[in-house]
């Protein structure tokens, strides 16, 4: 699997040899793990690297409902993270070789812009994929429509398959970014900056996974990845467009997005205010209707009670009959 063109033949196991052939070496390690599934002796070890571990199944005996599969975390997850870290290194090399390097040859960028273009290109692919995947999980699990799910029943020790696999892939990707600093020959002045945000991602995502805060982590990661996607997309436009027309267009799109969000927020507040005023109007009408009864109703009520009163409020006295 030759992902990079070799202009020289460096010594075997030298630094240059490892850098040029790191994708092939990692592919061989991944293939060995996959081949372990073919033999009964090694299958139980190989499956620990490939499949998600710690499956917990719940069945409902009273009602006719299918069994529900949940997942927990444990030390075996390290093997799964290691395998998908290898997959991330291979995908990184594929994107670099077949997409980013071809674009770089056309743009003729300087060494500084070349390094930043590769960084933004790799992160843009990752943020786009993670945003779509994380957003589908949030919609499917209804975490956005029902915020009470974030704290009800805590600690949330059980996860659905998509949630756990999402976190394993996230941790694996950011762990793969550490050896990529060596494989991609990142400049010394850029290592400290990249190492800083890589470690922050690993710390916070792993913390949310271990502390059973995976629901809150999803709510925070998905919009954050959207912002990072817009940033690196605009950065790519900046490096690829000499006239900066695409960058201005990206800025206009961001401004329109902010204006749309503000418009939605204002309409939401106006709707709440109108509903509040409409709820107050019937109460005033109810209090006003409790007024004094009309004269006709008052006279009818008195007549039914056997007493009749004049308009002045005094009842007429009965006339005495004249003596004959």
Phi, psi and omega in degrees: 000082182276104182268343180230145178281127183266113179275336180231169176243085182288167180295145181296138180066014172279170181298317181292325178295316180295319182294317182289327186246021184294326179294321179292321180294315180294323178297322178295319179296317179295323178294323177298319178295319179292324178293336178296341177288343184279344183245139184295326182292318184265353185296320182293337176273321182291324182293337178292333179277332190262313185268161178282133186263174175062060178276134177234122184250132177243132177240142178257113184281322185292318183252153181276078180235140179296157180292147182250131181258125174242167181224146174244181179245158180191187184290335178294342177296337179297322178294318179295319178297321179298316181296314181285343170292323174296319178297322179295323178295319178296314179296324177301315180294323180295313179298319181295317186285315191263350180236298188290318181295323178294322178291322180296325179294327179282327185277335182056056182279159175286172182297320180295311179291328179297317180293317180291326178295317178296319179298312181292326179294315178296315182291327179296318177297316182293316181295322179296312180296316182292323179296316180294316181294311180296322178295322178294326178291318179297320179290318181292322181271357176061035177286332181279325182280335180232087183296342180295342178293345180288332182237343180290132178076017179291143005279139180273082183285342182255138180232150170283165185300314183297323181293312181294317180295326176298314181291323178297317178293324178295312179296320180296321180295313183287334173288325179292336180293338179292306176292339178294336174300327177276318182294323183271001179054052180294140181296152184299323181290341179262346184296315182298318180294313180291322179297329181294308184283334176295314179294325177296317178298314181299318183294313185286319180291317178295321178297317178294327181286317184282324183273013178060035177250034184292331178291313178295323178299320177296317180300325181275326184288317188298308177293329177295319178294327177296316178296317179295324178297315178297321180296311183286331174294316177294327177293320176296319177297323180296318181284331185269345184245114181287326181277356178062022178288321179293323178295321177294322178295321178294320177297320178295322178296321178295318179295319178295323177296317178295321178295320179295318179295321177294321178297318178296321180293319180294317179297323178296317179293320177296321178297317177297321181293319179294318177298323179293318179292322179293328177288336180278331183295313179300328179295321178294322180294322180295321180289327180285331181289342179276061180255183181291145180290157179288169184294318180298314180296325180292318180293320178297321180294320179291322180295323178292336178274356177094009179236141178234133181236154177280178180296330180283350178100356181260138181277135180291141179280145179288133181285141177281141179288138182286140177285136180282000000 
